[in-house]
Amino acid sequence: NAGVTQTPKFQVLKTGQSMTLQCAQDMNHEYMSWYRQDPGMGLRLIHYSVGAGITDQGEVPNGYNVSRSTTEDFPLRLLSAAPSQTSVYFCASSPTLTGVNTFGSGTRLTVV
Amino acid sequence: GNSVTQMEGPVTLSEEAFLTINCTYTATGYPSLFWYVQYPGEGLQLLLKATKADDKGSNKGFEATYRKETTSFHLEKGSVQVSDSAVYFCALSFGYGGSQGNLIFGKGTKLSVKP
């Protein structure tokens, strides 16, 4: 089925470890974004991209890096994980000018 | 700044009860407004949207009207079902020409419907 695929679904990291959360979409959407969801906080935008080679910061970018080398993929990197990054992470994509944001099913990350 | 405020949850209702989840927004300009739903263990799905004042979004029996004068976008359903149990998020966006672009979310309201 077409959509947004996130991997892994669950991950436990130790403080200081690095990892990459993967996000891929097969809908040829130009716009992709990463959100984190914390209890009582709703979803907050981390980084977004309006097309291959273009990324920008959202509301809570510190501690995260992104790149967009292809239209399909938008990985989120944690260079040195901290307990404050324990959260559920959602990737989303949408067409540039119109349409609906399609969300992935999320990655639940725990940093101990 | 731009923000969305939703009523605190959780909300517990009996099946066939009337549902209202309040949502108000603060925005510089005229955003598009959205309601998303998150079922247990799943990602967010768009429930309905409205892109200009007085627009009414509707889907699956849910409705919400974009009220510029009260900066509100309250979600309503006349008769809820157990299958409506989920977390509901109100959101706004200033994307290009109606594109959702960067969404600003409320904190979410958890709805539980009892049989």
PDB file of C-alpha atoms in Angstrom:
ATOM      1  CA  ASN A   1       0.000   0.000   0.000  1.00  0.00           C
ATOM      2  CA  ALA A   2       1.201   3.501  -0.804  1.00  0.00           C
ATOM      3  CA  GLY A   3       2.029   5.635   2.166  1.00  0.00           C
ATOM      4  CA  VAL A   4       4.681   6.669   4.639  1.00  0.00           C
ATOM      5  CA  THR A   5       6.875   3.925   6.079  1.00  0.00           C
ATOM      6  CA  GLN A   6       8.801   4.454   9.294  1.00  0.00           C
ATOM      7  CA  THR A   7      11.414   2.137  10.736  1.00  0.00           C
ATOM      8  CA  PRO A   8      12.034   0.929  13.355  1.00  0.00           C
ATOM      9  CA  LYS A   9       8.729   0.855  15.247  1.00  0.00           C
ATOM     10  CA  PHE A  10      10.439   0.625  18.623  1.00  0.00           C
ATOM     11  CA  GLN A  11      13.958   1.450  19.777  1.00  0.00           C
ATOM     12  CA  VAL A  12      15.796   1.651  23.083  1.00  0.00           C
ATOM     13  CA  LEU A  13      19.030   3.640  23.179  1.00  0.00           C
ATOM     14  CA  LYS A  14      21.552   4.396  25.844  1.00  0.00           C
ATOM     15  CA  THR A  15      22.441   7.986  26.560  1.00  0.00           C
ATOM     16  CA  GLY A  16      25.077   9.160  24.119  1.00  0.00           C
ATOM     17  CA  GLN A  17      24.346   6.615  21.424  1.00  0.00           C
ATOM     18  CA  SER A  18      23.488   7.677  17.915  1.00  0.00           C
ATOM     19  CA  MET A  19      20.867   6.354  15.569  1.00  0.00           C
ATOM     20  CA  THR A  20      18.847   7.165  12.480  1.00  0.00           C
ATOM     21  CA  LEU A  21      15.078   6.969  12.225  1.00  0.00           C
ATOM     22  CA  GLN A  22      14.081   6.099   8.695  1.00  0.00           C
ATOM     23  CA  CYS A  23      11.164   7.566   6.770  1.00  0.00           C
ATOM     24  CA  ALA A  24      10.220   6.735   3.201  1.00  0.00           C
ATOM     25  CA  GLN A  25       7.220   7.669   1.079  1.00  0.00           C
ATOM     26  CA  ASP A  26       6.192   6.359  -2.325  1.00  0.00           C
ATOM     27  CA  MET A  27       3.688   9.037  -3.262  1.00  0.00           C
ATOM     28  CA  ASN A  28       6.177  11.414  -4.903  1.00  0.00           C
ATOM     29  CA  HIS A  29       5.366  14.070  -2.300  1.00  0.00           C
ATOM     30  CA  GLU A  30       7.663  17.067  -2.236  1.00  0.00           C
ATOM     31  CA  TYR A  31       6.999  18.040   1.366  1.00  0.00           C
ATOM     32  CA  MET A  32       8.152  15.860   4.261  1.00  0.00           C
ATOM     33  CA  SER A  33       8.386  16.538   7.972  1.00  0.00           C
ATOM     34  CA  TRP A  34       9.243  15.055  11.353  1.00  0.00           C
ATOM     35  CA  TYR A  35       7.221  15.562  14.538  1.00  0.00           C
ATOM     36  CA  ARG A  36       7.658  14.351  18.056  1.00  0.00           C
ATOM     37  CA  GLN A  37       4.716  13.510  20.286  1.00  0.00           C
ATOM     38  CA  ASP A  38       5.031  13.833  24.026  1.00  0.00           C
ATOM     39  CA  PRO A  39       2.315  13.299  26.663  1.00  0.00           C
ATOM     40  CA  GLY A  40       0.317  16.485  27.211  1.00  0.00           C
ATOM     41  CA  MET A  41       2.264  18.312  24.489  1.00  0.00           C
ATOM     42  CA  GLY A  42       0.604  17.352  21.250  1.00  0.00           C
ATOM     43  CA  LEU A  43       2.888  17.065  18.238  1.00  0.00           C
ATOM     44  CA  ARG A  44       5.762  19.449  17.695  1.00  0.00           C
ATOM     45  CA  LEU A  45       7.630  19.985  14.446  1.00  0.00           C
ATOM     46  CA  ILE A  46      11.311  19.032  14.478  1.00  0.00           C
ATOM     47  CA  HIS A  47      12.483  19.504  10.877  1.00  0.00           C
ATOM     48  CA  TYR A  48      10.884  19.693   7.484  1.00  0.00           C
ATOM     49  CA  SER A  49      11.798  19.618   3.813  1.00  0.00           C
ATOM     50  CA  VAL A  50      10.080  21.211   0.833  1.00  0.00           C
ATOM     51  CA  GLY A  51      11.994  19.117  -1.679  1.00  0.00           C
ATOM     52  CA  ALA A  52      15.157  17.148  -2.317  1.00  0.00           C
ATOM     53  CA  GLY A  53      18.190  19.052  -1.100  1.00  0.00           C
ATOM     54  CA  ILE A  54      16.149  21.519   0.969  1.00  0.00           C
ATOM     55  CA  THR A  55      15.592  21.247   4.716  1.00  0.00           C
ATOM     56  CA  ASP A  56      14.695  23.652   7.478  1.00  0.00           C
ATOM     57  CA  GLN A  57      14.186  23.710  11.221  1.00  0.00           C
ATOM     58  CA  GLY A  58      10.900  23.466  13.000  1.00  0.00           C
ATOM     59  CA  GLU A  59       9.943  24.279  16.563  1.00  0.00           C
ATOM     60  CA  VAL A  60      12.236  21.809  18.371  1.00  0.00           C
ATOM     61  CA  PRO A  61      15.285  21.051  16.150  1.00  0.00           C
ATOM     62  CA  ASN A  62      18.026  20.834  18.779  1.00  0.00           C
ATOM     63  CA  GLY A  63      19.696  17.425  18.962  1.00  0.00           C
ATOM     64  CA  TYR A  64      18.422  16.301  15.569  1.00  0.00           C
ATOM     65  CA  ASN A  65      19.812  16.400  12.040  1.00  0.00           C
ATOM     66  CA  VAL A  66      18.090  15.709   8.741  1.00  0.00           C
ATOM     67  CA  SER A  67      18.971  15.467   5.091  1.00  0.00           C
ATOM     68  CA  ARG A  68      16.910  14.996   1.922  1.00  0.00           C
ATOM     69  CA  SER A  69      18.983  13.466  -0.832  1.00  0.00           C
ATOM     70  CA  THR A  70      15.992  11.946  -2.621  1.00  0.00           C
ATOM     71  CA  THR A  71      12.308  12.777  -2.880  1.00  0.00           C
ATOM     72  CA  GLU A  72      11.395   9.474  -1.238  1.00  0.00           C
ATOM     73  CA  ASP A  73      13.549   9.472   1.902  1.00  0.00           C
ATOM     74  CA  PHE A  74      13.830  11.806   4.872  1.00  0.00           C
ATOM     75  CA  PRO A  75      15.899  10.267   7.690  1.00  0.00           C
ATOM     76  CA  LEU A  76      16.124  11.805  11.155  1.00  0.00           C
ATOM     77  CA  ARG A  77      19.450  11.473  12.958  1.00  0.00           C
ATOM     78  CA  LEU A  78      20.120  11.629  16.666  1.00  0.00           C
ATOM     79  CA  LEU A  79      23.845  12.211  17.049  1.00  0.00           C
ATOM     80  CA  SER A  80      24.037  11.780  20.835  1.00  0.00           C
ATOM     81  CA  ALA A  81      20.798  10.579  22.380  1.00  0.00           C
ATOM     82  CA  ALA A  82      19.545  12.130  25.603  1.00  0.00           C
ATOM     83  CA  PRO A  83      16.706  11.006  27.906  1.00  0.00           C
ATOM     84  CA  SER A  84      14.816  14.182  26.907  1.00  0.00           C
ATOM     85  CA  GLN A  85      14.527  12.694  23.417  1.00  0.00           C
ATOM     86  CA  THR A  86      12.376   9.842  24.684  1.00  0.00           C
ATOM     87  CA  SER A  87       9.242  10.298  22.613  1.00  0.00           C
ATOM     88  CA  VAL A  88       7.134   8.982  19.776  1.00  0.00           C
ATOM     89  CA  TYR A  89       8.335  10.265  16.419  1.00  0.00           C
ATOM     90  CA  PHE A  90       6.090  10.707  13.406  1.00  0.00           C
ATOM     91  CA  CYS A  91       7.087  11.340   9.841  1.00  0.00           C
ATOM     92  CA  ALA A  92       4.619  12.938   7.429  1.00  0.00           C
ATOM     93  CA  SER A  93       4.480  13.884   3.767  1.00  0.00           C
ATOM     94  CA  SER A  94       2.191  15.925   1.556  1.00  0.00           C
ATOM     95  CA  PRO A  95       2.099  17.389  -1.919  1.00  0.00           C
ATOM     96  CA  THR A  96       3.550  20.843  -2.078  1.00  0.00           C
ATOM     97  CA  LEU A  97       0.573  22.919  -3.055  1.00  0.00           C
ATOM     98  CA  THR A  98      -2.494  20.917  -2.104  1.00  0.00           C
ATOM     99  CA  GLY A  99      -3.523  17.775  -0.349  1.00  0.00           C
ATOM    100  CA  VAL A 100      -3.436  15.926   2.865  1.00  0.00           C
ATOM    101  CA  ASN A 101      -0.545  15.224   5.190  1.00  0.00           C
ATOM    102  CA  THR A 102      -0.063  11.462   5.369  1.00  0.00           C
ATOM    103  CA  PHE A 103       1.504  10.285   8.602  1.00  0.00           C
ATOM    104  CA  GLY A 104       3.585   7.206   9.238  1.00  0.00           C
ATOM    105  CA  SER A 105       2.707   4.865  12.090  1.00  0.00           C
ATOM    106  CA  GLY A 106       5.443   6.233  14.329  1.00  0.00           C
ATOM    107  CA  THR A 107       8.660   5.181  16.063  1.00  0.00           C
ATOM    108  CA  ARG A 108       8.601   4.849  19.833  1.00  0.00           C
ATOM    109  CA  LEU A 109      12.064   5.783  21.124  1.00  0.00           C
ATOM    110  CA  THR A 110      13.253   5.333  24.695  1.00  0.00           C
ATOM    111  CA  VAL A 111      16.587   6.746  25.819  1.00  0.00           C
ATOM    112  CA  VAL A 112      17.873   5.342  29.102  1.00  0.00           C
TER     113      VAL A 112
ATOM    114  CA  GLY B   1       2.648  33.567  18.182  1.00  0.00           C
ATOM    115  CA  ASN B   2       0.421  30.990  16.534  1.00  0.00           C
ATOM    116  CA  SER B   3      -1.118  28.373  18.791  1.00  0.00           C
ATOM    117  CA  VAL B   4      -4.011  25.968  19.236  1.00  0.00           C
ATOM    118  CA  THR B   5      -5.850  25.308  22.488  1.00  0.00           C
ATOM    119  CA  GLN B   6      -8.060  22.257  22.984  1.00  0.00           C
ATOM    120  CA  MET B   7     -10.267  21.249  25.840  1.00  0.00           C
ATOM    121  CA  GLU B   8      -8.569  19.031  28.368  1.00  0.00           C
ATOM    122  CA  GLY B   9      -9.404  15.373  28.392  1.00  0.00           C
ATOM    123  CA  PRO B  10     -10.042  12.629  28.847  1.00  0.00           C
ATOM    124  CA  VAL B  11     -13.645  12.760  27.715  1.00  0.00           C
ATOM    125  CA  THR B  12     -15.782   9.731  28.517  1.00  0.00           C
ATOM    126  CA  LEU B  13     -19.178   9.312  26.873  1.00  0.00           C
ATOM    127  CA  SER B  14     -21.779   6.616  26.496  1.00  0.00           C
ATOM    128  CA  GLU B  15     -22.544   5.268  23.042  1.00  0.00           C
ATOM    129  CA  GLU B  16     -24.965   7.484  21.076  1.00  0.00           C
ATOM    130  CA  ALA B  17     -24.147  10.551  23.177  1.00  0.00           C
ATOM    131  CA  PHE B  18     -23.454  13.951  21.606  1.00  0.00           C
ATOM    132  CA  LEU B  19     -19.820  14.952  21.344  1.00  0.00           C
ATOM    133  CA  THR B  20     -18.243  18.391  21.406  1.00  0.00           C
ATOM    134  CA  ILE B  21     -14.502  18.955  21.616  1.00  0.00           C
ATOM    135  CA  ASN B  22     -13.639  22.622  21.835  1.00  0.00           C
ATOM    136  CA  CYS B  23     -10.767  24.109  19.864  1.00  0.00           C
ATOM    137  CA  THR B  24      -9.691  27.737  19.683  1.00  0.00           C
ATOM    138  CA  TYR B  25      -6.714  29.215  17.933  1.00  0.00           C
ATOM    139  CA  THR B  26      -4.457  32.239  17.972  1.00  0.00           C
ATOM    140  CA  ALA B  27      -3.000  33.176  14.626  1.00  0.00           C
ATOM    141  CA  THR B  28      -1.532  36.078  12.704  1.00  0.00           C
ATOM    142  CA  GLY B  29      -3.495  35.901   9.496  1.00  0.00           C
ATOM    143  CA  TYR B  30      -5.972  33.342   8.240  1.00  0.00           C
ATOM    144  CA  PRO B  31      -4.865  29.755   8.710  1.00  0.00           C
ATOM    145  CA  SER B  32      -6.354  26.533   7.460  1.00  0.00           C
ATOM    146  CA  LEU B  33      -7.810  24.443  10.280  1.00  0.00           C
ATOM    147  CA  PHE B  34      -7.799  20.685  10.726  1.00  0.00           C
ATOM    148  CA  TRP B  35      -8.939  17.887  12.976  1.00  0.00           C
ATOM    149  CA  TYR B  36      -6.775  14.778  13.097  1.00  0.00           C
ATOM    150  CA  VAL B  37      -7.616  11.503  14.806  1.00  0.00           C
ATOM    151  CA  GLN B  38      -5.185   8.983  16.267  1.00  0.00           C
ATOM    152  CA  TYR B  39      -6.518   5.510  16.990  1.00  0.00           C
ATOM    153  CA  PRO B  40      -4.626   3.410  19.535  1.00  0.00           C
ATOM    154  CA  GLY B  41      -1.231   2.312  18.243  1.00  0.00           C
ATOM    155  CA  GLU B  42      -1.589   4.150  14.938  1.00  0.00           C
ATOM    156  CA  GLY B  43      -0.417   7.344  13.283  1.00  0.00           C
ATOM    157  CA  LEU B  44      -2.545  10.412  12.734  1.00  0.00           C
ATOM    158  CA  GLN B  45      -5.257  10.523  10.117  1.00  0.00           C
ATOM    159  CA  LEU B  46      -6.904  13.620   8.771  1.00  0.00           C
ATOM    160  CA  LEU B  47     -10.530  13.685   9.911  1.00  0.00           C
ATOM    161  CA  LEU B  48     -11.692  16.950   8.372  1.00  0.00           C
ATOM    162  CA  LYS B  49     -10.476  20.393   7.385  1.00  0.00           C
ATOM    163  CA  ALA B  50     -11.610  23.931   6.558  1.00  0.00           C
ATOM    164  CA  THR B  51      -9.564  26.457   4.664  1.00  0.00           C
ATOM    165  CA  LYS B  52     -11.513  29.697   5.116  1.00  0.00           C
ATOM    166  CA  ALA B  53     -13.976  31.386   7.431  1.00  0.00           C
ATOM    167  CA  ASP B  54     -17.474  29.845   7.603  1.00  0.00           C
ATOM    168  CA  ASP B  55     -16.321  26.666   5.856  1.00  0.00           C
ATOM    169  CA  LYS B  56     -17.689  23.497   7.395  1.00  0.00           C
ATOM    170  CA  GLY B  57     -15.580  20.372   7.300  1.00  0.00           C
ATOM    171  CA  SER B  58     -17.310  17.029   7.695  1.00  0.00           C
ATOM    172  CA  ASN B  59     -16.405  13.350   7.610  1.00  0.00           C
ATOM    173  CA  LYS B  60     -17.697  10.127   9.206  1.00  0.00           C
ATOM    174  CA  GLY B  61     -20.473  12.033  10.990  1.00  0.00           C
ATOM    175  CA  PHE B  62     -18.054  14.566  12.496  1.00  0.00           C
ATOM    176  CA  GLU B  63     -18.399  18.267  11.719  1.00  0.00           C
ATOM    177  CA  ALA B  64     -16.512  21.454  12.502  1.00  0.00           C
ATOM    178  CA  THR B  65     -17.130  25.026  11.354  1.00  0.00           C
ATOM    179  CA  TYR B  66     -14.364  27.620  10.911  1.00  0.00           C
ATOM    180  CA  ARG B  67     -15.505  30.601  13.019  1.00  0.00           C
ATOM    181  CA  LYS B  68     -13.263  33.583  12.454  1.00  0.00           C
ATOM    182  CA  GLU B  69     -15.185  35.853  14.834  1.00  0.00           C
ATOM    183  CA  THR B  70     -14.616  33.488  17.763  1.00  0.00           C
ATOM    184  CA  THR B  71     -11.351  31.964  16.412  1.00  0.00           C
ATOM    185  CA  SER B  72     -12.817  28.530  16.978  1.00  0.00           C
ATOM    186  CA  PHE B  73     -13.113  25.183  15.214  1.00  0.00           C
ATOM    187  CA  HIS B  74     -15.112  22.966  17.573  1.00  0.00           C
ATOM    188  CA  LEU B  75     -15.536  19.297  16.660  1.00  0.00           C
ATOM    189  CA  GLU B  76     -19.030  17.797  16.970  1.00  0.00           C
ATOM    190  CA  LYS B  77     -20.732  14.479  16.376  1.00  0.00           C
ATOM    191  CA  GLY B  78     -24.373  13.774  17.024  1.00  0.00           C
ATOM    192  CA  SER B  79     -24.073  10.138  18.101  1.00  0.00           C
ATOM    193  CA  VAL B  80     -20.715   8.635  19.031  1.00  0.00           C
ATOM    194  CA  GLN B  81     -19.821   4.976  18.711  1.00  0.00           C
ATOM    195  CA  VAL B  82     -17.349   2.829  20.615  1.00  0.00           C
ATOM    196  CA  SER B  83     -15.198   2.840  17.460  1.00  0.00           C
ATOM    197  CA  ASP B  84     -14.774   6.624  17.815  1.00  0.00           C
ATOM    198  CA  SER B  85     -12.581   6.103  20.880  1.00  0.00           C
ATOM    199  CA  ALA B  86      -9.306   7.805  19.976  1.00  0.00           C
ATOM    200  CA  VAL B  87      -7.232  10.922  20.551  1.00  0.00           C
ATOM    201  CA  TYR B  88      -8.374  13.966  18.593  1.00  0.00           C
ATOM    202  CA  PHE B  89      -6.017  16.779  17.623  1.00  0.00           C
ATOM    203  CA  CYS B  90      -6.940  20.223  16.405  1.00  0.00           C
ATOM    204  CA  ALA B  91      -4.317  21.871  14.207  1.00  0.00           C
ATOM    205  CA  LEU B  92      -3.664  24.888  12.010  1.00  0.00           C
ATOM    206  CA  SER B  93      -1.364  25.620   9.115  1.00  0.00           C
ATOM    207  CA  PHE B  94      -0.228  28.520   7.000  1.00  0.00           C
ATOM    208  CA  GLY B  95       1.036  26.436   4.116  1.00  0.00           C
ATOM    209  CA  TYR B  96       1.140  27.653   0.552  1.00  0.00           C
ATOM    210  CA  GLY B  97      -2.265  28.120  -1.009  1.00  0.00           C
ATOM    211  CA  GLY B  98      -4.018  25.675   1.267  1.00  0.00           C
ATOM    212  CA  SER B  99      -1.198  23.170   1.520  1.00  0.00           C
ATOM    213  CA  GLN B 100      -0.969  21.821   4.981  1.00  0.00           C
ATOM    214  CA  GLY B 101       2.722  22.407   5.244  1.00  0.00           C
ATOM    215  CA  ASN B 102       3.835  22.920   8.791  1.00  0.00           C
ATOM    216  CA  LEU B 103       1.108  21.999  11.210  1.00  0.00           C
ATOM    217  CA  ILE B 104       0.716  23.516  14.676  1.00  0.00           C
ATOM    218  CA  PHE B 105      -1.132  21.070  16.918  1.00  0.00           C
ATOM    219  CA  GLY B 106      -3.162  21.325  20.054  1.00  0.00           C
ATOM    220  CA  LYS B 107      -2.323  18.956  22.894  1.00  0.00           C
ATOM    221  CA  GLY B 108      -4.966  16.420  21.925  1.00  0.00           C
ATOM    222  CA  THR B 109      -8.155  15.238  23.606  1.00  0.00           C
ATOM    223  CA  LYS B 110      -8.626  11.589  24.437  1.00  0.00           C
ATOM    224  CA  LEU B 111     -12.153  10.316  23.871  1.00  0.00           C
ATOM    225  CA  SER B 112     -13.415   7.074  25.370  1.00  0.00           C
ATOM    226  CA  VAL B 113     -16.850   5.813  24.383  1.00  0.00           C
ATOM    227  CA  LYS B 114     -18.472   3.180  26.591  1.00  0.00           C
ATOM    228  CA  PRO B 115     -21.066   0.709  25.271  1.00  0.00           C
TER     229      PRO B 115
END
